[in-house]
Coordinates of C-alpha atoms in Angstrom, one line a residue:
Chain T
Q249 CA 34.1 129.4 80.0
V250 CA 34.5 127.1 77.0
Q251 CA 33.8 123.5 77.9
L252 CA 33.9 120.4 75.7
V253 CA 32.7 117.1 77.2
E254 CA 33.1 113.8 75.4
S255 CA 31.2 110.7 76.0
G256 CA 30.4 107.3 74.4
G257 CA 33.8 105.6 74.6
G258 CA 34.2 102.0 75.5
L259 CA 35.3 98.5 74.5
V260 CA 34.3 97.2 71.1
K261 CA 35.3 94.2 69.1
P262 CA 37.2 94.5 65.8
G263 CA 34.8 95.2 63.0
G264 CA 32.3 96.7 65.4
S265 CA 30.9 100.2 65.6
L266 CA 30.7 103.0 68.2
R267 CA 29.5 106.6 68.3
V268 CA 31.3 109.1 70.4
S269 CA 29.8 112.5 71.3
C270 CA 31.0 115.9 72.3
T271 CA 28.8 118.5 74.0
A272 CA 29.9 122.1 74.0
S273 CA 29.1 125.0 76.2
G274 CA 30.4 128.5 76.9
F275 CA 30.5 129.7 73.2
I276 CA 28.3 129.9 70.2
F277 CA 28.8 126.4 68.9
S278 CA 27.3 127.0 65.4
D279 CA 30.0 129.7 64.7
Y280 CA 33.0 127.4 65.1
D281 CA 34.6 124.6 63.2
M282 CA 35.0 121.4 65.3
S283 CA 37.4 118.5 65.1
W284 CA 38.3 115.1 66.6
V285 CA 41.9 114.4 67.4
R286 CA 43.0 111.0 68.8
Q287 CA 46.0 109.7 70.8
A288 CA 46.8 106.0 70.9
P289 CA 48.2 104.8 74.2
G290 CA 51.7 106.1 74.8
K291 CA 51.7 107.7 71.3
G292 CA 51.4 111.2 69.8
L293 CA 48.5 113.2 68.6
E294 CA 46.7 112.4 65.3
W295 CA 44.1 114.6 63.6
V296 CA 41.0 112.5 62.7
S297 CA 38.3 114.7 61.2
S298 CA 37.0 118.3 61.0
F299 CA 33.6 119.8 60.3
S300 CA 33.4 123.3 58.9
S301 CA 30.8 125.6 60.4
S302 CA 30.5 127.8 57.3
D303 CA 29.8 125.2 54.5
S304 CA 29.3 122.0 56.4
Y305 CA 32.4 120.6 54.7
T306 CA 33.9 117.6 56.5
N307 CA 37.3 116.1 55.9
Y308 CA 39.0 113.0 57.3
A309 CA 42.4 111.5 57.8
D310 CA 43.2 108.8 55.3
S311 CA 43.4 106.3 58.1
V312 CA 39.7 106.6 58.9
K313 CA 38.2 107.7 55.5
G314 CA 35.3 105.6 54.5
R315 CA 34.9 104.2 58.0
F316 CA 34.2 107.2 60.2
T317 CA 31.5 109.8 59.8
L318 CA 31.5 113.2 61.5
S319 CA 28.2 115.1 62.1
R320 CA 27.0 117.9 64.3
D321 CA 23.7 119.1 65.8
N322 CA 24.0 122.9 66.4
A323 CA 20.7 123.0 68.3
Q324 CA 22.1 120.5 70.8
K325 CA 25.6 122.0 70.6
S326 CA 26.9 118.6 69.9
L327 CA 29.5 116.9 67.7
F328 CA 29.4 113.2 66.8
L329 CA 31.8 110.7 65.4
Q330 CA 30.3 107.5 64.1
M331 CA 33.1 104.9 63.9
N332 CA 32.4 101.7 61.8
S333 CA 34.6 98.8 60.9
L334 CA 36.8 99.5 63.9
R335 CA 40.3 98.1 64.0
A336 CA 42.8 97.5 66.8
E337 CA 44.8 100.5 65.6
D338 CA 41.8 102.8 66.2
T339 CA 42.3 102.2 70.0
A340 CA 42.9 105.7 71.4
V341 CA 41.7 108.5 73.5
Y342 CA 39.5 110.6 71.2
Y343 CA 39.5 114.3 71.9
C344 CA 36.9 116.8 70.8
A345 CA 38.5 120.2 69.9
R346 CA 37.4 123.6 68.7
F347 CA 39.2 124.3 65.5
I348 CA 40.3 127.7 64.3
Y349 CA 40.7 127.2 60.6
S350 CA 42.6 130.4 59.8
Y351 CA 45.5 129.3 62.2
A352 CA 44.9 125.6 61.7
T353 CA 44.9 125.4 65.5
F354 CA 42.8 123.6 68.2
D355 CA 42.2 126.3 70.8
F356 CA 40.1 124.3 73.3
W357 CA 40.1 120.6 74.0
G358 CA 37.8 118.2 75.9
Q359 CA 39.1 115.7 78.4
G360 CA 38.8 112.8 76.0
T361 CA 37.0 109.5 75.8
L362 CA 38.8 106.2 75.5
V363 CA 37.9 103.8 72.7
T364 CA 39.4 100.3 73.0
V365 CA 39.1 97.9 70.1
S366 CA 39.9 94.4 71.2
S367 CA 38.4 90.9 71.0
Chain O
Q82 CA 56.3 108.6 60.8
S83 CA 55.2 112.3 61.0
V84 CA 56.1 114.8 58.3
V85 CA 57.0 117.2 61.0
T86 CA 59.8 116.2 63.3
Q87 CA 60.5 116.9 66.9
P88 CA 63.3 115.5 69.2
P89 CA 61.7 112.8 71.4
S90 CA 63.1 114.3 74.6
A91 CA 64.6 117.4 76.2
S92 CA 65.6 118.4 79.7
G93 CA 66.7 121.2 81.8
T94 CA 67.2 122.3 85.4
P95 CA 64.9 124.8 87.2
G96 CA 65.5 128.3 86.1
Q97 CA 67.2 127.3 82.9
R98 CA 66.1 128.1 79.3
V99 CA 65.3 125.2 77.0
T100 CA 64.2 125.1 73.4
I101 CA 62.3 122.4 71.5
S102 CA 62.6 122.3 67.8
C103 CA 60.1 121.4 65.1
S104 CA 61.3 120.6 61.6
G105 CA 59.2 120.4 58.5
S106 CA 59.2 121.2 54.8
N107 CA 58.0 123.6 52.2
S108 CA 54.6 122.0 52.1
N109 CA 53.9 122.6 55.8
I110 CA 56.0 124.8 58.1
G111 CA 57.5 126.6 55.1
R112 CA 54.0 127.9 54.0
N113 CA 51.9 127.8 57.2
S114 CA 52.0 129.0 60.8
V115 CA 53.0 126.7 63.7
N116 CA 51.2 126.0 66.9
W117 CA 52.4 124.5 70.1
Y118 CA 50.6 122.4 72.7
Q119 CA 51.4 121.3 76.2
Q120 CA 50.1 118.0 77.5
L121 CA 50.6 117.5 81.2
P122 CA 50.7 113.9 82.4
G123 CA 47.2 112.3 82.3
T124 CA 45.5 115.4 80.9
A125 CA 44.3 116.7 77.5
P126 CA 46.5 118.9 75.4
K127 CA 46.4 122.6 75.9
L128 CA 47.2 125.3 73.3
L129 CA 50.1 127.4 74.3
I130 CA 51.3 129.2 71.2
Y131 CA 49.4 129.8 67.9
S132 CA 50.4 131.6 64.7
N133 CA 54.1 130.9 65.3
N134 CA 54.6 133.3 68.3
Q135 CA 51.2 134.3 69.7
R136 CA 50.6 133.2 73.3
L137 CA 47.1 132.2 74.2
S138 CA 45.6 134.4 76.9
G139 CA 46.8 133.2 80.3
V140 CA 50.0 131.5 79.1
P141 CA 53.0 132.8 81.0
D142 CA 55.4 134.9 79.0
R143 CA 58.1 132.4 79.9
F144 CA 56.8 130.5 76.8
S145 CA 57.7 131.9 73.4
G146 CA 57.6 130.6 69.8
S147 CA 59.5 131.4 66.7
K148 CA 59.6 130.2 63.1
S149 CA 62.2 130.4 60.4
D150 CA 61.9 128.9 56.9
T151 CA 60.8 125.3 57.5
S152 CA 61.6 125.1 61.2
A153 CA 60.0 126.4 64.4
S154 CA 61.0 126.5 68.0
L155 CA 59.4 126.7 71.4
A156 CA 61.5 128.3 74.1
I157 CA 60.7 128.0 77.8
S158 CA 62.7 130.3 80.1
G159 CA 62.9 130.2 83.8
L160 CA 62.1 126.5 83.7
Q161 CA 59.8 125.3 86.5
S162 CA 59.0 121.8 87.7
E163 CA 55.4 122.2 86.5
D164 CA 56.6 122.6 83.0
E165 CA 57.4 118.9 82.9
A166 CA 55.1 117.7 80.1
D167 CA 54.9 116.5 76.5
Y168 CA 55.0 119.3 73.9
Y169 CA 53.7 119.0 70.4
C170 CA 54.0 121.3 67.4
S171 CA 51.4 121.3 64.7
T172 CA 50.8 123.0 61.3
W173 CA 48.8 122.6 58.1
D174 CA 50.2 120.5 55.3
D175 CA 49.3 121.8 51.9
S176 CA 50.1 118.4 50.2
L177 CA 48.2 116.3 52.6
N178 CA 45.5 118.9 53.1
E179 CA 45.3 118.3 56.8
V180 CA 46.7 119.3 60.1
V181 CA 49.9 117.5 61.0
F182 CA 51.5 117.1 64.4
G183 CA 55.0 116.5 65.4
G184 CA 55.8 113.3 67.3
G185 CA 56.0 115.2 70.6
T186 CA 58.9 116.1 72.9
K187 CA 58.9 114.9 76.5
L188 CA 60.4 117.6 78.6
T189 CA 62.0 116.6 81.9
V190 CA 62.9 119.1 84.6
L191 CA 65.9 117.6 86.4

């Protein structure tokens, strides 16, 4: 069955950097678009970034553009989010999700990894 | 402030039918399909409905989705205590060129 497992979350100071990872299993990873969606404590869902499988196109929410970089390693079936210049408002659970572009839907989600930005 | 609006809360008694609305505009719901997610307390979101009214495999037929113009709805019939969760709608926004989520609706089963 499809599984997505995130790792790498933790506590980081404002202005710092962190890389979170997502390891996939149960499907042909290279065939699918992948995304990160975040959820601040007690708040709703916010799309962060997506990586197209077909043309390697990546796009980002305005709130993270220029600070976050999305990458993937198909051989390792992994998705990465490099987060730089972190701010307190980036504090959230970061979910890795498989993205079906034609429906603009996230059909499978990982359990999430918590990133806390605080001094 | 999300470009797609949901009521913050909804409630119902066991066995009842409840609906949750999702209101947008011509740049999002008016042109694109709507998806619905369920987030049980302390867990990750789970896709329930995609493409306005298509249930993901394994989702009970008590859950149904619909869309009309710039609004969509999720209906839950035969409400059960385990349906108590947060529900989110999402769609693509052509102006923002990204997926947008509604603010979420907390469903309470009384």
